[in-house]
PDB file of C-alpha atoms in Angstrom:
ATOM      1  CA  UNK A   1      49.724 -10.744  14.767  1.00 51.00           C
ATOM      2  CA  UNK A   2      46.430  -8.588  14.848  1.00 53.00           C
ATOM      3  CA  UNK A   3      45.712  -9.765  18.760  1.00 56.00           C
ATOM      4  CA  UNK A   4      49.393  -8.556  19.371  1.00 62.00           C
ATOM      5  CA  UNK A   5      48.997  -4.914  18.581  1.00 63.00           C
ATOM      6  CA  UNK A   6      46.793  -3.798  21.292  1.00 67.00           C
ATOM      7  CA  UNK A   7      48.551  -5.626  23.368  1.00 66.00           C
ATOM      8  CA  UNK A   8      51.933  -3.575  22.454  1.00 69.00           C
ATOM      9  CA  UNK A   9      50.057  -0.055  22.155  1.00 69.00           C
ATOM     10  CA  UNK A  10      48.843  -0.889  25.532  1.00 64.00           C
ATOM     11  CA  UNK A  11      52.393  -1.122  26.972  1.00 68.00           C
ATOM     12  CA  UNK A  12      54.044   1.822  25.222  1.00 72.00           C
ATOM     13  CA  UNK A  13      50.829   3.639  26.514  1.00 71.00           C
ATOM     14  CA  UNK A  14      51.752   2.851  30.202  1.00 67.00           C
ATOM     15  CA  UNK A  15      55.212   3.410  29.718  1.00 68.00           C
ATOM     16  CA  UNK A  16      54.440   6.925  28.202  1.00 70.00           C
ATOM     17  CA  UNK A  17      52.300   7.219  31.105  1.00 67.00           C
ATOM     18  CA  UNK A  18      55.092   6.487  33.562  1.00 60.00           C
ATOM     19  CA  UNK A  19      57.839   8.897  31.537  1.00 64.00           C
ATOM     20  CA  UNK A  20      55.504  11.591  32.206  1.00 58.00           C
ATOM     21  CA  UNK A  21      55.076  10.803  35.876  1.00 57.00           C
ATOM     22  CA  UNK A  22      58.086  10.705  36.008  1.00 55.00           C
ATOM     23  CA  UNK A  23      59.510  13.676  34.712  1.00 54.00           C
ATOM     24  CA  UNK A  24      56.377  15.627  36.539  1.00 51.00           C
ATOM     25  CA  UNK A  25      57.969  14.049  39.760  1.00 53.00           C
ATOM     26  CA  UNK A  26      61.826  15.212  39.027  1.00 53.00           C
ATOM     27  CA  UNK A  27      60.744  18.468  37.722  1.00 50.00           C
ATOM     28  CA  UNK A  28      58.837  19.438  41.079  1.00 52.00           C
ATOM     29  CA  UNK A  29      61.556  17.871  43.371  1.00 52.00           C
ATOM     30  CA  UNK A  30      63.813  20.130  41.190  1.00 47.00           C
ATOM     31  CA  UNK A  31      62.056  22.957  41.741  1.00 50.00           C
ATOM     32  CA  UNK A  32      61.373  22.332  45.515  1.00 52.00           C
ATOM     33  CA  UNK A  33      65.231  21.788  45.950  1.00 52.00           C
ATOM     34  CA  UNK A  34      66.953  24.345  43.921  1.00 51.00           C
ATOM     35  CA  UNK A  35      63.557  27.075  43.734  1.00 56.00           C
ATOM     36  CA  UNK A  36      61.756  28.028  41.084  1.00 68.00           C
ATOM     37  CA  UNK A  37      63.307  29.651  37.486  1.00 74.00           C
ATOM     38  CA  UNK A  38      64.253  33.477  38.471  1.00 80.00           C
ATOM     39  CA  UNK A  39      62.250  34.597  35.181  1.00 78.00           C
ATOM     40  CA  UNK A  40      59.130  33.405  37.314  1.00 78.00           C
ATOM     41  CA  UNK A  41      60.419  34.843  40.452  1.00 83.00           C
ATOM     42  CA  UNK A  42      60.441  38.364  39.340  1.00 85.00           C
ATOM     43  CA  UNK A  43      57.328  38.574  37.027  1.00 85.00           C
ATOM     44  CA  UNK A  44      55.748  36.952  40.282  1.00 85.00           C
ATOM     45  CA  UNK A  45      56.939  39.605  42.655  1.00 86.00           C
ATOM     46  CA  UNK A  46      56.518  42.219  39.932  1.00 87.00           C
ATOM     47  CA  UNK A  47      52.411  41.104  40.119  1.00 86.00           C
ATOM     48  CA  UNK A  48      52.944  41.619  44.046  1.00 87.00           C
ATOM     49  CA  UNK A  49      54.315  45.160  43.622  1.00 86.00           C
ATOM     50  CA  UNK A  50      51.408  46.086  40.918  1.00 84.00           C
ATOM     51  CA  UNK A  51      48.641  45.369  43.925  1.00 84.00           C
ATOM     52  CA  UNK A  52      50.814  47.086  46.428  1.00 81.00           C
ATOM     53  CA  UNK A  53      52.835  44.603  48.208  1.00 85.00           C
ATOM     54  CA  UNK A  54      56.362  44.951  48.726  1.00 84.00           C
ATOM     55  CA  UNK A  55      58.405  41.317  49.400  1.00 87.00           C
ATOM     56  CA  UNK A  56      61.320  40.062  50.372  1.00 88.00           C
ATOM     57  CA  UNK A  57      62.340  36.417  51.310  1.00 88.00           C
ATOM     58  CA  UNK A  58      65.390  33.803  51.918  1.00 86.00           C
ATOM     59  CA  UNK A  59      63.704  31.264  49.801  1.00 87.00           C
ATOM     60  CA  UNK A  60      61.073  30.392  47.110  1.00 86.00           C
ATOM     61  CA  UNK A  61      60.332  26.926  46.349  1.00 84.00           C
ATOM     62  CA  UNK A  62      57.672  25.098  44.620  1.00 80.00           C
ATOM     63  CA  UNK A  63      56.000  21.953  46.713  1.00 78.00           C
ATOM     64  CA  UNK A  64      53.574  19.634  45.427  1.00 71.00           C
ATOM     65  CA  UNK A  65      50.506  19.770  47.648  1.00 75.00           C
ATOM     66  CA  UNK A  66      50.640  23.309  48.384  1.00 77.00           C
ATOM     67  CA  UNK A  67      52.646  25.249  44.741  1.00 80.00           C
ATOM     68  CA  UNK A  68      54.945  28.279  44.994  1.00 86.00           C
ATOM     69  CA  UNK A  69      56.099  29.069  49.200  1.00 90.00           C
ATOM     70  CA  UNK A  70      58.061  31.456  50.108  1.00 91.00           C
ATOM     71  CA  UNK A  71      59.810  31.114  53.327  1.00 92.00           C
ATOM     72  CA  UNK A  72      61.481  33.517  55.680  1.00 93.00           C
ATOM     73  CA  UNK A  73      59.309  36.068  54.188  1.00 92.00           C
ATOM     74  CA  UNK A  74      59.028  40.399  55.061  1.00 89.00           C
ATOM     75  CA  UNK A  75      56.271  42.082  53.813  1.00 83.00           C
ATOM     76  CA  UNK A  76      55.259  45.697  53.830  1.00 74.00           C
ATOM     77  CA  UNK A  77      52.391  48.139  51.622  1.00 65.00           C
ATOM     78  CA  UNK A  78      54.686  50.354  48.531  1.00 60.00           C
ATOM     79  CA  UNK A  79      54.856  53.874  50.122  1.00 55.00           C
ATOM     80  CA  UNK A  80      54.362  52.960  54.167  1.00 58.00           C
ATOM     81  CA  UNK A  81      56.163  55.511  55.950  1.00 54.00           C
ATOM     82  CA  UNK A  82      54.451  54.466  58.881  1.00 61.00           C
ATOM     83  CA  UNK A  83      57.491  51.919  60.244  1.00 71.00           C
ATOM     84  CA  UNK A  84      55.177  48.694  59.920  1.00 79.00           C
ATOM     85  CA  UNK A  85      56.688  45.837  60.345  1.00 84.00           C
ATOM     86  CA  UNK A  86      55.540  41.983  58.732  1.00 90.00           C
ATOM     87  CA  UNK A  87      57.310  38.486  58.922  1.00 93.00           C
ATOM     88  CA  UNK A  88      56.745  35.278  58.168  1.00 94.00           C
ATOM     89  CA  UNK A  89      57.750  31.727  58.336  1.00 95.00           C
ATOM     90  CA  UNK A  90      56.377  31.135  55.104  1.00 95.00           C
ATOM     91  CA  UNK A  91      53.986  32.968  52.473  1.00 94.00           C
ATOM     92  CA  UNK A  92      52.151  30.455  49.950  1.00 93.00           C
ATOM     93  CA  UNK A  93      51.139  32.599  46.552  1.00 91.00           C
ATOM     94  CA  UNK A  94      47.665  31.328  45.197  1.00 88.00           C
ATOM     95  CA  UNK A  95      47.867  31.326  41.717  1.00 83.00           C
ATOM     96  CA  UNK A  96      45.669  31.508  38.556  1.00 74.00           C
ATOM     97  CA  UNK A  97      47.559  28.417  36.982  1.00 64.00           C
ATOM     98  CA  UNK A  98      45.884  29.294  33.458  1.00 68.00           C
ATOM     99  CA  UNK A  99      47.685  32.994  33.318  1.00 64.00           C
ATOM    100  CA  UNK A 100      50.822  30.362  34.731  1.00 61.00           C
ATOM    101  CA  UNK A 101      50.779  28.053  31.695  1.00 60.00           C
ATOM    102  CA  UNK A 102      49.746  31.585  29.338  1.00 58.00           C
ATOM    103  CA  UNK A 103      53.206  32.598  30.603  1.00 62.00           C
ATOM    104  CA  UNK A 104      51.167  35.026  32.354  1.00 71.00           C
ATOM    105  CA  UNK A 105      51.670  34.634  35.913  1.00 73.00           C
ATOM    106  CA  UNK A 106      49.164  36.141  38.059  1.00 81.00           C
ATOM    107  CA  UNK A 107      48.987  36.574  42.302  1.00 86.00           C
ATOM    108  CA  UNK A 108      45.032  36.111  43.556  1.00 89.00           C
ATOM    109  CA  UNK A 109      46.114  36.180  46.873  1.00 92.00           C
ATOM    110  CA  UNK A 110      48.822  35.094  49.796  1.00 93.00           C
ATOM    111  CA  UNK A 111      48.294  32.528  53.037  1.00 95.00           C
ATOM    112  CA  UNK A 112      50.246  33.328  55.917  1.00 95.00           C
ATOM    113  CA  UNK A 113      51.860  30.803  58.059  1.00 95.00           C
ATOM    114  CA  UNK A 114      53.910  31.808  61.472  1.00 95.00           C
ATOM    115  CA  UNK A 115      54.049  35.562  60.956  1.00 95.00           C
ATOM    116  CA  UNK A 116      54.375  38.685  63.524  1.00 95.00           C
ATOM    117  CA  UNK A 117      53.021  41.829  63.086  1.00 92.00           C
ATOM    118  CA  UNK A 118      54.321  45.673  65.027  1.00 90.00           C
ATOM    119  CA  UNK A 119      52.810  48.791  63.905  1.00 86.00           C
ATOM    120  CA  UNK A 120      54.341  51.537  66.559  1.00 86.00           C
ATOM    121  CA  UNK A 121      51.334  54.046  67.041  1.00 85.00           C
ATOM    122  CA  UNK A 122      52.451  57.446  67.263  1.00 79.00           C
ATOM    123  CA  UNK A 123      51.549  60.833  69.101  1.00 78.00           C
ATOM    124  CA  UNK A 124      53.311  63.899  69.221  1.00 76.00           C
ATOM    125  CA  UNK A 125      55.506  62.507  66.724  1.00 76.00           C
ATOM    126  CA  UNK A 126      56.906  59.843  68.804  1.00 80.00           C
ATOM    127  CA  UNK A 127      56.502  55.984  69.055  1.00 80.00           C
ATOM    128  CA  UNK A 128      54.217  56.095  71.785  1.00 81.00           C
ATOM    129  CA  UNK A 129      52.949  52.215  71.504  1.00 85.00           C
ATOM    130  CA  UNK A 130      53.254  49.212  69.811  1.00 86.00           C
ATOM    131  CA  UNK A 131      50.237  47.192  68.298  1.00 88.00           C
ATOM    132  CA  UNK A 132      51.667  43.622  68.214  1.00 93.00           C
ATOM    133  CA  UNK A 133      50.358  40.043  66.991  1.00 94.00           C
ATOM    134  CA  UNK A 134      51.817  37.009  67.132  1.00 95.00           C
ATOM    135  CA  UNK A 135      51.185  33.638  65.123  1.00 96.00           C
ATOM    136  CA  UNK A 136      49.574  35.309  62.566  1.00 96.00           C
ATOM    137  CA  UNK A 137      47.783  32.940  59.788  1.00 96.00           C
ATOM    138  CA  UNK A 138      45.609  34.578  57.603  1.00 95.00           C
ATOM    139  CA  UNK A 139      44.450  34.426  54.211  1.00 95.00           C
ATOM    140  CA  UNK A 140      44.305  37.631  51.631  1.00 94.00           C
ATOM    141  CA  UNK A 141      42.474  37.715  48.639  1.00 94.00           C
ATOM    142  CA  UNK A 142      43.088  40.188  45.452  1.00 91.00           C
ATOM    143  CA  UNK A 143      40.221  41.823  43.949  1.00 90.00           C
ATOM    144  CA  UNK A 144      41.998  43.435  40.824  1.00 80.00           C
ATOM    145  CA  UNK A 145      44.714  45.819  41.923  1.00 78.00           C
ATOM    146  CA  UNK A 146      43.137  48.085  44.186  1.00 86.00           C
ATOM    147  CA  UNK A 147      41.320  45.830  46.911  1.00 91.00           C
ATOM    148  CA  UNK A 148      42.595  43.371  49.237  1.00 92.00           C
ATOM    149  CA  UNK A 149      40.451  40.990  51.239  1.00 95.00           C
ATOM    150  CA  UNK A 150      41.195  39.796  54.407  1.00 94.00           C
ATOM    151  CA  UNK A 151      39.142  37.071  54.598  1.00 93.00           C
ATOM    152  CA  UNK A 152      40.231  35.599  57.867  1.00 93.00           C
ATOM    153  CA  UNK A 153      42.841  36.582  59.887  1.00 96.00           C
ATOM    154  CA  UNK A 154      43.972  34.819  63.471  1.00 97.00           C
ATOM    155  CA  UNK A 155      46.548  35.358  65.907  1.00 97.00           C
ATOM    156  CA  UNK A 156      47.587  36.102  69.437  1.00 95.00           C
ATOM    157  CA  UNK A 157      47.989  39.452  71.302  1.00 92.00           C
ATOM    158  CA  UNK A 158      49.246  40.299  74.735  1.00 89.00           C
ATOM    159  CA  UNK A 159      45.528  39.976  76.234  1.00 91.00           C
ATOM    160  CA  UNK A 160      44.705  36.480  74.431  1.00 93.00           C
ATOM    161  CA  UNK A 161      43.567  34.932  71.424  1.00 95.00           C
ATOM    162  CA  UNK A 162      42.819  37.944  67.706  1.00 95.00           C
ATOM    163  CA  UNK A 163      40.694  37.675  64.907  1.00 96.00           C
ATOM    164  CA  UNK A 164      40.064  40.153  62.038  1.00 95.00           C
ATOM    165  CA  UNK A 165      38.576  39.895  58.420  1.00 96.00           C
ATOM    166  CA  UNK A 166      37.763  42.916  56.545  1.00 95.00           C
ATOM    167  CA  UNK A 167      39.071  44.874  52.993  1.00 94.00           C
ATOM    168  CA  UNK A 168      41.729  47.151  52.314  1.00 90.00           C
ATOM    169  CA  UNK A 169      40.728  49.572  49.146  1.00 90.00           C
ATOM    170  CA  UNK A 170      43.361  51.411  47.047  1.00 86.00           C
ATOM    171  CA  UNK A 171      46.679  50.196  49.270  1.00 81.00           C
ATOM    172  CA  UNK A 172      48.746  51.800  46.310  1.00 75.00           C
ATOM    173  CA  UNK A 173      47.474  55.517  47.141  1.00 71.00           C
ATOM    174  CA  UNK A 174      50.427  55.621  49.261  1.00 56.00           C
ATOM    175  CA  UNK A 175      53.065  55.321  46.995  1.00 52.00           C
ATOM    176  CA  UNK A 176      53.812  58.834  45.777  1.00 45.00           C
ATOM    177  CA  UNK A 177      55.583  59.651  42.257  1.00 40.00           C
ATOM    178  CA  UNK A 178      59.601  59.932  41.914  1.00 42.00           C
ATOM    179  CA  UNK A 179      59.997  63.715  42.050  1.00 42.00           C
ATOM    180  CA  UNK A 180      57.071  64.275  44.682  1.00 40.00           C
ATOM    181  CA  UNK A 181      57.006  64.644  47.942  1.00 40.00           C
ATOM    182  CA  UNK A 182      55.990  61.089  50.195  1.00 39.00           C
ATOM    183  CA  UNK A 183      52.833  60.675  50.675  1.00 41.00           C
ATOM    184  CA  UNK A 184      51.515  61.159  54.265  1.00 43.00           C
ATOM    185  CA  UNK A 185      48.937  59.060  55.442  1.00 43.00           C
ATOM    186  CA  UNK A 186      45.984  60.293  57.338  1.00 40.00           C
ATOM    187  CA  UNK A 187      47.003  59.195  61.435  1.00 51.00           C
ATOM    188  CA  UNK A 188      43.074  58.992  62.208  1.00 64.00           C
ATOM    189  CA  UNK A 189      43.053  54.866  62.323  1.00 70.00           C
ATOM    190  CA  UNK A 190      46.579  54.617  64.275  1.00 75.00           C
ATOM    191  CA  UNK A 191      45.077  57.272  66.658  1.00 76.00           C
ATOM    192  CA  UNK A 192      42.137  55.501  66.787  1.00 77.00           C
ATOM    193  CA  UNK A 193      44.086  52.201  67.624  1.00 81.00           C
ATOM    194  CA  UNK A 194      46.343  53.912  70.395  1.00 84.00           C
ATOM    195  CA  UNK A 195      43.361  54.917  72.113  1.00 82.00           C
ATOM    196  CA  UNK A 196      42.182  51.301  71.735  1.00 82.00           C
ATOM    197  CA  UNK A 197      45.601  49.711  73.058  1.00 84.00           C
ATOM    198  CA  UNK A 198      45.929  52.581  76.201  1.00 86.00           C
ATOM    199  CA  UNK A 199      42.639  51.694  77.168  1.00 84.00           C
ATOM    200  CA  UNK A 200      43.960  47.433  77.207  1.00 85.00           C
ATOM    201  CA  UNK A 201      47.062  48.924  79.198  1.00 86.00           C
ATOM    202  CA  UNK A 202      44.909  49.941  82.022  1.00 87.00           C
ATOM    203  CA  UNK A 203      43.268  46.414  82.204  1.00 87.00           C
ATOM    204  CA  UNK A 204      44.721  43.789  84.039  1.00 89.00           C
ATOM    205  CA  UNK A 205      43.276  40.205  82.530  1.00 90.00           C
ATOM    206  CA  UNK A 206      43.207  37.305  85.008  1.00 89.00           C
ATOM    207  CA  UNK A 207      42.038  35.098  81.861  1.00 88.00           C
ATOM    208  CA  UNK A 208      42.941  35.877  78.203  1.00 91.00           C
ATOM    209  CA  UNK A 209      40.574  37.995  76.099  1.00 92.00           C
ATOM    210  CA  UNK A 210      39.065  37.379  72.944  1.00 94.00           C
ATOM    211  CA  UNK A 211      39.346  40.387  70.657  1.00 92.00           C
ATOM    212  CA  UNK A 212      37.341  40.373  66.997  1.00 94.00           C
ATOM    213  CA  UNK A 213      37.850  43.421  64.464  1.00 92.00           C
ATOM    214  CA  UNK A 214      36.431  43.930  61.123  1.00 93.00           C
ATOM    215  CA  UNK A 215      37.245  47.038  58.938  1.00 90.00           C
ATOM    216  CA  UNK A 216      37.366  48.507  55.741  1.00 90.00           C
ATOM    217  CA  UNK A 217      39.862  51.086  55.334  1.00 85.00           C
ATOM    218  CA  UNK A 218      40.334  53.314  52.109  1.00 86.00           C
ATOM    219  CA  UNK A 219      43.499  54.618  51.980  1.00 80.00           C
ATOM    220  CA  UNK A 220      43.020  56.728  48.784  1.00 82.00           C
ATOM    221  CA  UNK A 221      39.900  58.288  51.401  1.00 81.00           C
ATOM    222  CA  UNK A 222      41.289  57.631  54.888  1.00 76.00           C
ATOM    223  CA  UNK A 223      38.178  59.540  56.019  1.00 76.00           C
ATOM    224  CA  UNK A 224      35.813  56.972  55.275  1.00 79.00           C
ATOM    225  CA  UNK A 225      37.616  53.844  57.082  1.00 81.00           C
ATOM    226  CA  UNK A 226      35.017  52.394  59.832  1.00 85.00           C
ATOM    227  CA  UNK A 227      35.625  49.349  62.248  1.00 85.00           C
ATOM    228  CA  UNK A 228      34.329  47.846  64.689  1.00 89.00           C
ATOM    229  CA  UNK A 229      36.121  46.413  67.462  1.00 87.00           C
ATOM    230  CA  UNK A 230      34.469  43.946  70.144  1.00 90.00           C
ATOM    231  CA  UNK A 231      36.392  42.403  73.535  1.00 89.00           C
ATOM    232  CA  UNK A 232      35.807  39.709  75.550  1.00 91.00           C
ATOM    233  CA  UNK A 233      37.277  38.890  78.884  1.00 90.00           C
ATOM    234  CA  UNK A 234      36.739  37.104  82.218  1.00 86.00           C
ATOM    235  CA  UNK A 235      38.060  37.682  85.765  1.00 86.00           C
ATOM    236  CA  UNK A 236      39.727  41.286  84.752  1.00 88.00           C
ATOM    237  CA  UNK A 237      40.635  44.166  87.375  1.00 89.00           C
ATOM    238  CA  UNK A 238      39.972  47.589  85.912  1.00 84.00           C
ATOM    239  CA  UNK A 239      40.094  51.017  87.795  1.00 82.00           C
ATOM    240  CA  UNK A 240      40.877  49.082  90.868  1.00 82.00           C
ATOM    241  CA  UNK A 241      37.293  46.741  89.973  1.00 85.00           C
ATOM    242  CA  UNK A 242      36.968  43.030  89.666  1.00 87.00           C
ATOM    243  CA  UNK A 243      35.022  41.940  87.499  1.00 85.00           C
ATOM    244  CA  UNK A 244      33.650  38.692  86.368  1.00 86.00           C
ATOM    245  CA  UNK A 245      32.637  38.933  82.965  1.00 87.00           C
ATOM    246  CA  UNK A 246      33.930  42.204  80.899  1.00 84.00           C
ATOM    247  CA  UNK A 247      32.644  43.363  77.249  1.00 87.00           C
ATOM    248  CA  UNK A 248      33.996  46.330  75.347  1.00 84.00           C
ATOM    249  CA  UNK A 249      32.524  47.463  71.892  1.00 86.00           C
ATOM    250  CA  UNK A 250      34.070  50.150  69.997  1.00 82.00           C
ATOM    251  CA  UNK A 251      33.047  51.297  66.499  1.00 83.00           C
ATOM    252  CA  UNK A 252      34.599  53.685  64.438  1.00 78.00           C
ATOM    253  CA  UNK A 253      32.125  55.350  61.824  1.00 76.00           C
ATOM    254  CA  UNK A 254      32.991  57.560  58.812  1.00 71.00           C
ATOM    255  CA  UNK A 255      29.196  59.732  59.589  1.00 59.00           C
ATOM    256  CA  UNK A 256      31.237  60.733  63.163  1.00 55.00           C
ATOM    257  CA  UNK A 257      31.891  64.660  62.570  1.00 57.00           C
ATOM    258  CA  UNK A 258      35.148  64.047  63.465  1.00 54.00           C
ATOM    259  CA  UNK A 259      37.380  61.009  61.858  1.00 52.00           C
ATOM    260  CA  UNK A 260      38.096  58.665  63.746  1.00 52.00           C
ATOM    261  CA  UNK A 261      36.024  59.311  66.218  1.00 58.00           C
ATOM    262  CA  UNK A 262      35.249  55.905  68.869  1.00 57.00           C
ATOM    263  CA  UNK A 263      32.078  55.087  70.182  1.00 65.00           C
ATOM    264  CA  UNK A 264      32.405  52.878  72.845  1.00 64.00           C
ATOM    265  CA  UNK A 265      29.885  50.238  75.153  1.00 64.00           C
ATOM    266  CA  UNK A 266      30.923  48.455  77.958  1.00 65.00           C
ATOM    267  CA  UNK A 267      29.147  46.578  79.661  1.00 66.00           C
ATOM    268  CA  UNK A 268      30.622  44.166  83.024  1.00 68.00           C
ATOM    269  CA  UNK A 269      29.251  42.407  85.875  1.00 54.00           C
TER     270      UNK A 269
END
């Protein structure tokens, strides 16, 4: 009858409704089990390598509230000959979902869950330091190829609590050609950061610090990298001084006549 039909269209419209529910729901439990298709895997990593980054991981899954993870994750820059070192419990890839369905997969950006950080700082050519963090979370934007944001960036040091947000121009400038020479990269910023982590060496902190940076570093014009670095403290012995309250400000300017040159405040009660 005419009053059964909508009826009828009504139910194979739900049930239609449910199939694809239900095949949305096995497909991602697929893919969070046995990882995404390897096709995607490599053009993803491929779009890593084109902005610079070089990774490696255990696992890549896809999981429904948060898309494509990858877990037990080492990252690095194409070219560093400068012994960094990056892990991570896990490394979520934002996605431009539209390129995804074009076939086109494209990286915006990375958030970082659980990761450690060492860069050894160098003088004389020899590991003289480490630079460590710990807990790292942090969220990196792409701008094109050529320009990475670090939009917010938090973790733990030896002296207390870190947090850094700045941009990184032109991280592929240090990947050098087949039949050339490496690279070298100019030393000005890791000098500038030894100086920075003797000088934290010599303080003893009775409470943990707060430390803030934010750069932008060029590495296709090393020379024109600027930071500023800011410390916080209570209750710290310094020079054989107690203090109660401890600031340190350090900036790093590229209109210093020499690079990397610090200009540091301090003030302390």
């Amino acid at each position: 009858s005419r009053e059964a039909w909508p009826r009828r269209l009504f139910r194979i419209g739900r049930r239609s409704v449910y199939l694809v529910l239900a095949v949305i729901v096995g497909l991602g439990a697929y893919l969070n089990q046995v990882g995404i298709p390897e096709s995607l895997k490599n053009r993803l990593l491929e779009t890593l390598r084109q902005r610079g980054v070089a990774m490696e991981f255990e696992r890549i899954r896809f999981r429904a509230t948060r898309g494509i993870v990858a877990e037990q994750v080492t990252l690095g820059r194409l070219g560093d000959l400068g012994g960094e070192q990056f892990s991570a419990q896990e490394v979520q890839l934002a996605l431009d979902w539209g390129q995804v369905l074009a076939l086109k997969p494209e990286v915006r950006g990375l958030k970082i869950r659980g990761g450690a950080v060492s860069i050894p700082l160098v003088e004389s050519n020899r590991v003289a330091s480490h630079f460590n963090l710990h807990g790292v979370e942090a969220r990196i934007r792409f701008e094109g190829a050529e320009e990475w944001v670090v939009e917010d960036l938090r973790a733990t040091t030896e002296v207390g609590s870190f947090r850094a947000s700045g941009i990184l121009k032109h991280p592929t400038a240090l990947r050098s050609a087949p039949d050339s020479a490496p690279a070298q990269a100019s030393p000005a910023w890791r000098s500038t950061l030894l100086r920075i982590q003797r000088t934290l060496e010599e303080i003893r902190f009775q409470t943990p610090a707060e430390v803030h940076l934010q750069f932008q570093t060029d590495l296709a014009l090393p020379e024109a990298s600027s930071a500023e670095f800011t410390l916080s403290a209570g209750q710290v012995t310094w020079n054989e001084r107690s203090f109660q309250r401890l600031k340190l400000e350090a900036q790093m300017s590229p209109l210093t006549e020499v690079p990397g040159q610090l200009a540091v405040h301090v003030q302390w009660e």
